[in-house]
Short mmCIF file of C-alpha atoms in Angstrom, two decimals:
data_model
loop_
_atom_site.label_atom_id
_atom_site.label_comp_id
_atom_site.label_asym_id
_atom_site.label_seq_id
_atom_site.Cartn_x
_atom_site.Cartn_y
_atom_site.Cartn_z
CA MET A 117 22.55 14.80 -62.46
CA LYS A 118 18.91 15.26 -62.30
CA GLU A 119 18.66 12.91 -59.22
CA ASN A 120 21.40 14.90 -57.46
CA HIS A 121 19.60 18.30 -58.26
CA SER A 122 16.31 16.71 -56.90
CA GLU A 123 17.90 15.73 -53.70
CA GLU A 124 19.34 19.29 -53.41
CA ILE A 125 15.99 20.88 -53.77
CA ASP A 126 14.36 18.53 -51.14
CA LEU A 127 17.18 19.27 -48.70
CA GLY A 128 16.76 22.95 -49.38
CA GLN A 129 13.13 22.72 -48.68
CA LEU A 130 13.55 20.84 -45.56
CA PHE A 131 15.98 23.35 -44.01
CA LYS A 132 13.72 26.18 -45.09
CA LEU A 133 10.65 24.41 -43.44
CA ILE A 134 12.91 23.77 -40.23
CA GLY A 135 14.00 27.57 -40.19
CA ASP A 136 10.45 28.71 -40.76
CA THR A 137 9.21 26.65 -37.83
CA PHE A 138 11.85 27.93 -35.56
CA SER A 139 11.19 31.54 -36.76
CA ARG A 140 7.54 31.18 -36.10
CA PHE A 141 8.23 29.66 -32.52
CA PHE A 142 10.64 32.61 -31.37
CA LYS A 143 8.02 34.99 -32.69
CA PHE A 144 5.57 33.28 -30.61
CA ILE A 145 7.76 33.23 -27.40
CA GLY A 146 8.64 36.98 -28.12
CA ALA A 147 4.98 37.97 -28.50
CA ILE A 148 4.33 36.22 -25.15
CA PHE A 149 6.87 38.26 -23.42
CA LYS A 150 5.78 41.49 -25.18
CA ASN A 151 2.13 41.13 -24.40
CA SER A 152 3.15 39.99 -20.58
CA PHE A 153 5.30 43.28 -20.37
CA HIS A 154 2.54 45.39 -21.85
CA LEU A 155 0.08 43.97 -19.50
CA PHE A 156 2.42 44.56 -16.33
CA ILE A 157 3.09 48.19 -17.78
CA LEU A 158 -0.62 48.62 -17.83
CA PHE A 159 -1.11 47.29 -14.28
CA LEU A 160 1.63 49.69 -12.97
CA ASN A 161 -0.04 52.60 -14.74
CA PHE A 162 -3.24 51.54 -13.27
CA LEU A 163 -1.91 51.41 -9.66
CA ARG A 164 -0.19 54.92 -10.32
CA ARG A 165 -3.38 56.46 -11.54
CA HIS A 166 -5.25 55.10 -8.38
CA PHE A 167 -2.36 55.25 -5.91
CA LEU A 168 -4.06 57.69 -3.65
CA LYS A 169 -7.23 55.62 -3.44
CA PHE A 170 -5.29 52.48 -2.44
CA ALA A 171 -3.36 54.54 0.05
CA ILE A 172 -6.55 55.68 1.74
CA ALA A 173 -7.93 52.25 1.71
CA ILE A 174 -4.83 50.66 3.32
CA ILE A 175 -4.68 53.48 5.94
CA LEU A 176 -8.33 53.11 6.81
CA GLY A 177 -7.87 49.37 7.08
CA VAL A 178 -5.01 49.78 9.59
CA ILE A 179 -6.79 52.34 11.71
CA VAL A 180 -10.27 50.05 11.78
CA GLY A 181 -8.08 47.00 12.36
CA GLY A 182 -5.97 48.36 15.03
CA TYR A 183 -8.99 49.56 16.77
CA TRP A 184 -10.73 46.12 16.41
CA ASP A 185 -7.65 44.47 17.86
CA TYR A 186 -7.46 46.72 20.66
CA ASN A 187 -11.20 46.30 21.69
CA SER A 188 -11.18 42.46 21.08
CA GLN A 189 -10.64 39.81 23.79
CA PRO A 190 -7.43 37.89 23.50
CA VAL A 191 -7.56 34.49 22.15
CA PHE A 192 -5.81 31.62 23.62
CA ARG A 193 -4.86 28.22 21.81
CA SER A 194 -4.59 24.70 23.56
CA SER A 195 -3.48 21.45 21.88
CA MET A 196 -3.73 17.99 23.02
CA ILE A 197 -2.10 15.03 21.19
CA ILE A 198 -3.99 11.73 21.27
CA GLU A 199 -3.72 8.24 19.82
CA PRO A 200 -7.30 6.53 19.19
CA ASN A 201 -7.55 2.81 19.61
CA PHE A 202 -10.23 0.24 18.25
CA ASN A 203 -10.96 2.47 15.03
CA SER A 204 -12.58 5.29 17.33
CA ALA A 205 -10.78 8.16 15.24
CA GLN A 206 -13.96 8.56 13.11
CA GLN A 207 -16.27 8.86 16.16
CA LEU A 208 -13.68 11.34 17.70
CA TYR A 209 -13.58 13.33 14.53
CA ASN A 210 -17.56 13.56 14.53
CA ASN A 211 -17.64 14.66 18.22
CA ILE A 212 -15.11 17.37 17.65
CA GLU A 213 -17.01 18.75 14.67
CA PHE A 214 -20.22 18.51 16.68
CA TYR A 215 -18.72 20.59 19.42
CA ASN A 216 -17.49 23.20 16.95
CA GLN A 217 -20.75 23.58 15.31
CA LEU A 218 -22.35 24.31 18.58
CA ALA A 219 -19.65 26.95 19.23
CA GLU A 220 -20.15 28.55 15.97
CA GLN A 221 -23.97 28.53 16.23
CA LYS A 222 -23.61 29.90 20.05
CA ASP A 223 -25.60 27.04 21.25
CA TYR A 224 -23.62 27.35 24.59
CA ALA A 225 -26.20 25.50 26.77
CA THR A 226 -25.87 22.25 24.57
CA LEU A 227 -22.13 22.84 24.35
CA ALA A 228 -21.76 23.11 28.13
CA GLU A 229 -23.70 19.98 28.68
CA ALA A 230 -21.56 18.13 26.20
CA LEU A 231 -18.21 19.27 27.76
CA HIS A 232 -19.54 19.05 31.40
CA ILE A 233 -18.72 22.65 32.03
CA ASN A 234 -21.19 25.72 32.79
CA PRO A 235 -22.58 27.83 30.17
CA LYS A 236 -20.36 30.84 31.10
CA GLU A 237 -17.41 28.76 30.37
CA ALA A 238 -18.78 27.38 27.20
CA PHE A 239 -19.14 30.96 26.13
CA ASN A 240 -15.32 31.43 26.11
CA ILE A 241 -15.01 28.66 23.48
CA LYS A 242 -14.66 30.00 19.74
CA LYS A 243 -13.36 27.11 17.81
CA MET A 244 -12.57 23.52 18.28
CA SER A 245 -10.67 21.42 15.53
CA ILE A 246 -8.91 18.07 15.06
CA GLU A 247 -6.15 17.32 12.67
CA SER A 248 -3.80 14.31 12.03
CA PHE A 249 -0.19 14.45 11.71
CA SER A 250 2.23 11.48 10.59
CA ASP A 251 5.80 11.57 9.36
CA GLN A 252 7.24 9.34 6.72
CA ALA A 253 8.56 6.75 9.36
CA GLN A 254 5.04 6.47 10.87
CA LYS A 255 3.40 6.14 7.30
CA ILE A 256 6.06 3.22 6.49
CA LYS A 257 5.45 1.44 9.81
CA GLN A 258 1.59 1.50 9.36
CA PHE A 259 2.02 0.33 5.57
CA SER A 260 4.10 -2.60 7.09
CA THR A 261 1.50 -3.54 9.69
CA PHE A 262 -1.10 -3.16 7.00
CA ILE A 263 0.57 -5.46 4.40
CA SER A 264 1.49 -8.08 6.84
CA ASP A 265 -2.39 -8.64 7.69
CA LEU A 266 -2.92 -9.48 3.93
CA ASP A 267 -2.55 -12.62 2.32
CA SER A 268 -0.03 -13.21 -0.39
CA ILE A 269 -1.92 -12.53 -3.34
CA SER A 270 -3.20 -9.25 -2.07
CA GLN A 271 0.35 -8.25 -0.94
CA LYS A 272 1.32 -8.43 -4.57
CA GLN A 273 -1.42 -6.16 -5.54
CA VAL A 274 -0.81 -3.43 -3.31
CA ASP A 275 2.36 -1.22 -2.92
CA TYR A 276 3.41 1.88 -1.08
CA ASN A 277 2.17 4.48 -3.55
CA ASP A 278 -1.30 2.95 -3.43
CA PHE A 279 -1.33 2.93 0.40
CA LEU A 280 -0.24 6.56 0.30
CA GLN A 281 -3.17 7.51 -2.15
CA ASN A 282 -5.80 5.96 0.14
CA PHE A 283 -4.15 7.28 3.35
CA ASN A 284 -6.49 9.88 4.85
CA ASN A 285 -6.86 11.74 8.28
CA ILE A 286 -8.56 8.73 10.07
CA ASN A 287 -5.70 6.16 8.99
CA ALA A 288 -2.99 8.30 10.96
CA LYS A 289 -1.82 7.03 14.25
CA PHE A 290 -1.63 10.38 16.13
CA HIS A 291 -4.00 13.45 16.14
CA ARG A 292 -4.02 16.98 17.60
CA ILE A 293 -7.25 18.42 19.07
CA LYS A 294 -7.05 22.25 19.25
CA ILE A 295 -9.41 24.51 21.36
CA GLU A 296 -9.42 28.45 20.71
CA ALA A 297 -10.95 30.31 23.41
CA THR A 298 -11.01 33.71 25.30
CA SER A 299 -10.27 31.69 28.51
CA ALA A 300 -6.63 30.30 28.99
CA GLU A 301 -7.73 27.57 31.29
CA ILE A 302 -11.05 26.36 29.71
CA ALA A 303 -9.33 23.53 27.33
CA LYS A 304 -8.08 21.83 30.59
CA LYS A 305 -11.49 21.65 31.87
CA CYS A 306 -12.97 20.03 28.56
CA GLN A 307 -10.34 17.30 28.49
CA LYS A 308 -12.01 14.76 30.33
CA ALA A 309 -15.41 15.09 28.62
CA ILE A 310 -13.62 14.71 25.30
CA VAL A 311 -11.86 11.47 26.26
CA THR A 312 -14.87 9.98 28.12
CA SER A 313 -17.09 10.78 25.11
CA ILE A 314 -15.38 7.92 23.49
CA GLU A 315 -14.61 5.52 26.31
CA ASN A 316 -18.16 5.43 27.37
CA ASN A 317 -19.31 4.53 23.82
CA GLU A 318 -20.72 1.12 24.21
CA TYR A 319 -19.30 -0.29 21.01
CA PHE A 320 -15.76 0.78 22.01
CA THR A 321 -16.36 -0.56 25.51
CA LEU A 322 -17.40 -3.79 24.14
CA GLN A 323 -14.14 -3.65 21.81
CA LYS A 324 -11.81 -3.02 24.68
CA LYS A 325 -13.37 -5.82 26.69
CA ILE A 326 -13.00 -8.29 23.79
CA ASN A 327 -9.12 -7.09 23.35
CA ASP A 328 -8.40 -7.47 26.96
CA ARG A 329 -9.70 -10.99 26.78
CA ASN A 330 -7.77 -11.91 23.83
CA ILE A 331 -4.63 -10.51 25.43
CA ALA A 332 -5.19 -12.39 28.56
CA LEU A 333 -5.66 -15.70 26.56
CA LYS A 334 -2.42 -15.12 24.58
CA ASP A 335 -0.67 -14.23 27.77
CA SER A 336 -1.65 -17.56 29.38
CA VAL A 337 -0.75 -19.54 26.30
CA ILE A 338 2.71 -18.20 26.14
CA SER A 339 3.09 -18.68 29.82
CA MET A 340 2.05 -22.34 29.55
CA GLN A 341 4.43 -22.82 26.53
CA GLN A 342 7.25 -21.09 28.44
CA SER A 343 6.61 -23.60 31.45
CA GLU A 344 6.72 -26.42 29.15
CA ILE A 345 9.96 -25.49 27.61
CA ASN A 346 11.44 -24.72 31.25
CA GLU A 347 10.43 -28.33 32.11
CA LEU A 348 12.09 -29.60 28.96
CA GLN A 349 15.13 -27.87 29.62
CA GLU A 350 15.28 -29.16 33.23
CA PHE A 351 14.65 -32.79 31.99
CA TYR A 352 17.68 -32.53 29.47
CA LYS A 353 19.73 -31.12 32.48
CA ARG A 354 18.89 -34.11 34.72
CA VAL A 355 19.60 -36.57 31.70
CA LYS A 356 23.14 -35.16 31.31
CA ILE A 357 23.81 -35.31 35.12
CA LEU A 358 22.71 -39.00 35.15
CA GLU A 359 24.89 -39.77 32.05
CA ALA A 360 27.68 -38.18 33.58
CA GLN A 361 27.42 -40.03 36.93
CA LYS A 362 27.16 -43.42 35.15
CA PRO A 363 30.50 -45.50 35.30
CA GLN A 364 32.13 -46.15 31.92
CA GLY A 365 31.07 -49.62 30.50
CA ASN A 366 27.36 -49.20 31.49
CA THR A 367 24.60 -48.61 29.07
CA SER A 368 23.72 -44.83 28.68
CA ILE A 369 20.48 -43.01 27.88
CA ASN A 370 20.53 -42.23 24.42
CA LEU A 371 18.10 -39.08 23.51
CA ALA A 372 18.75 -39.58 19.75
CA GLU A 373 16.75 -42.78 19.28
CA ASN A 374 13.74 -40.68 18.35
CA GLN A 375 15.07 -37.47 17.03
CA GLN A 376 11.82 -36.54 15.16
CA ASP A 377 9.92 -36.38 18.54
CA GLN A 378 12.40 -34.68 20.58
CA MET A 379 13.64 -31.16 20.42
CA SER A 380 17.57 -30.34 20.71
CA GLU A 381 18.69 -27.89 23.25
CA ILE A 382 19.47 -25.24 20.91
CA GLU A 383 15.91 -25.25 19.34
CA LEU A 384 14.59 -24.95 22.77
CA LEU A 385 16.70 -21.96 23.36
CA LYS A 386 15.45 -20.50 20.16
CA GLN A 387 11.85 -21.16 20.98
CA ALA A 388 12.40 -19.81 24.43
CA ARG A 389 13.64 -16.66 22.86
CA THR A 390 10.89 -16.50 20.40
CA LEU A 391 8.29 -16.64 23.30
CA LYS A 392 10.24 -13.97 25.22
CA ASP A 393 9.90 -11.68 22.32
CA GLU A 394 6.05 -12.51 21.87
CA LYS A 395 5.66 -11.81 25.68
CA ILE A 396 7.31 -8.40 25.30
CA GLU A 397 5.28 -7.51 22.29
CA LEU A 398 2.12 -8.39 24.17
CA ASN A 399 3.00 -6.42 27.03
CA ASN A 400 3.37 -3.35 24.76
CA GLU A 401 0.16 -4.00 23.18
CA LYS A 402 -1.43 -4.42 26.54
CA ALA A 403 0.02 -0.94 27.66
CA ASN A 404 -1.05 0.65 24.29
CA THR A 405 -4.63 -0.67 24.49
CA GLU A 406 -5.12 0.10 28.13
CA ASN A 407 -7.52 2.94 27.24
CA THR A 408 -9.55 3.68 24.34
CA ILE A 409 -7.93 7.03 23.86
CA ASN A 410 -4.44 7.23 24.67
CA ILE A 411 -3.22 10.82 25.79
CA ILE A 412 0.15 11.48 24.51
CA SER A 413 0.22 15.20 25.54
CA GLU A 414 -2.47 16.68 27.52
CA PHE A 415 -4.05 20.04 27.28
CA PRO A 416 -1.84 22.59 29.16
CA ASN A 417 -3.08 24.36 32.35
CA LYS A 418 -3.05 27.53 30.39
CA GLY A 419 -3.38 28.06 26.53
CA VAL A 420 -0.91 30.15 24.41
CA LEU A 421 -2.10 33.66 23.35
CA ILE A 422 -2.89 33.72 19.59
CA ASP A 423 -0.57 36.36 18.14
CA ASP A 424 -0.17 35.24 14.67
CA PHE A 425 0.88 38.16 12.16
CA PHE A 426 -1.65 37.26 9.49
CA ASN A 427 -4.71 36.67 11.88
CA LYS A 428 -4.45 40.44 13.19
CA LYS A 429 -7.29 42.62 11.80
CA MET A 430 -5.04 45.45 11.12
CA VAL A 431 -3.19 43.24 8.78
CA VAL A 432 -6.25 41.44 7.26
CA LEU A 433 -8.53 44.51 6.72
CA PRO A 434 -5.97 46.80 4.63
CA ILE A 435 -5.60 43.74 2.44
CA LEU A 436 -9.46 43.27 2.27
CA PHE A 437 -10.22 46.90 1.64
CA SER A 438 -7.46 47.03 -1.07
CA MET A 439 -8.99 43.98 -2.76
CA ILE A 440 -12.55 45.58 -2.53
CA LEU A 441 -11.27 48.81 -4.20
CA PHE A 442 -9.41 46.81 -6.94
CA LEU A 443 -12.58 44.80 -7.89
CA GLY A 444 -14.55 48.13 -7.62
CA LEU A 445 -12.10 49.94 -10.08
CA LEU A 446 -11.97 46.98 -12.45
CA LEU A 447 -15.90 46.73 -12.51
CA HIS A 448 -15.80 50.64 -13.35
CA LEU A 449 -13.38 50.18 -16.16
CA LEU A 450 -15.39 47.34 -17.52
CA ASN A 451 -18.49 49.42 -17.53
CA SER A 452 -16.93 52.23 -19.25
CA TYR A 453 -15.51 49.70 -21.90
CA LEU A 454 -19.02 48.36 -22.51
CA MET A 455 -20.74 51.77 -22.71
CA ASN A 456 -18.04 53.05 -25.33
CA TYR A 457 -18.40 49.67 -27.27
CA ASP A 458 -22.38 50.26 -27.49
CA ARG A 459 -21.56 53.88 -28.57
CA LYS A 460 -19.09 52.82 -31.29
CA ARG A 461 -21.53 50.06 -32.43
CA SER A 462 -24.52 52.33 -32.52
CA ALA A 463 -22.64 55.03 -34.38
CA LYS A 464 -21.46 52.45 -36.98
CA THR A 465 -24.98 51.35 -37.37
CA THR A 466 -26.27 55.03 -37.99
CA LEU A 467 -23.60 55.65 -40.66
CA SER A 468 -24.40 52.67 -42.26
CA ASN A 469 -28.01 53.45 -42.68
CA THR A 470 -27.27 56.93 -43.90
#
């Protein structure tokens, strides 16, 4: 009886502990909602008290921004999609960053010299940028190419997630160059200078020459192998014709006497098909590496007018004025709170001294 009574007490204490825990948890959640609702009401009350000030700030921002937009020159955006070869993406990014810095610093003479345009045309350039874009299929293909170049031990240590974590803009296959200018035609004039700045680089010129020589060497080897296979196939055909022409009872040529040194016709066909595939792949590589920079999509003859809603000054300025007003009112409230805090503290000190 005593043991049963002890177990009942233990179970009762356990259930009471669980109940108290849930009660405290729900009270905590309730306190969070209550405090959040209280802060929300305080915020609405803050907006209500200063509604007229915010309305004036927004109207003023719309007027100033609208006037600014009306008197500003239209800005046009042009884009070019390229595919860098021979690891030239890093140099391309450095060049575009250099051009953009010149435009921001308004060093139009140096910018004009770099882009082979006159200073008046360089004056129109406001911004230059470059970004990469790569979809999932392209990343998977690049990972397959990357993993195939590794040895068997390294392949086991690298997976697709590791590849994605170390994937950056330079690793992408395609890149988009953007030019924002007050002239719609200026981007097209800069295209040749941007591309030749990479192609005329001595390092990439040497890389292209070596690549061309390697492709030519592979092409000659494949052609020689194809010629040898064709000769072997012709030899087999002639042997078959000779065997067919011999009368019965005569000794025929037997090609199976040394099978380890000879290749069957089926194996020859397979080898010929493999060489054909290698030839096609080599031609594709030759076409893709014909230039240091492959232009996938050129700059258009005329850029597109930038008319983004959130880039308009009559949208940005009201938001900016409202944020400045909001911060100013918060600082004013904080200052009032600190002054009241000092008064209360000094009053308590005076009472305690008396």
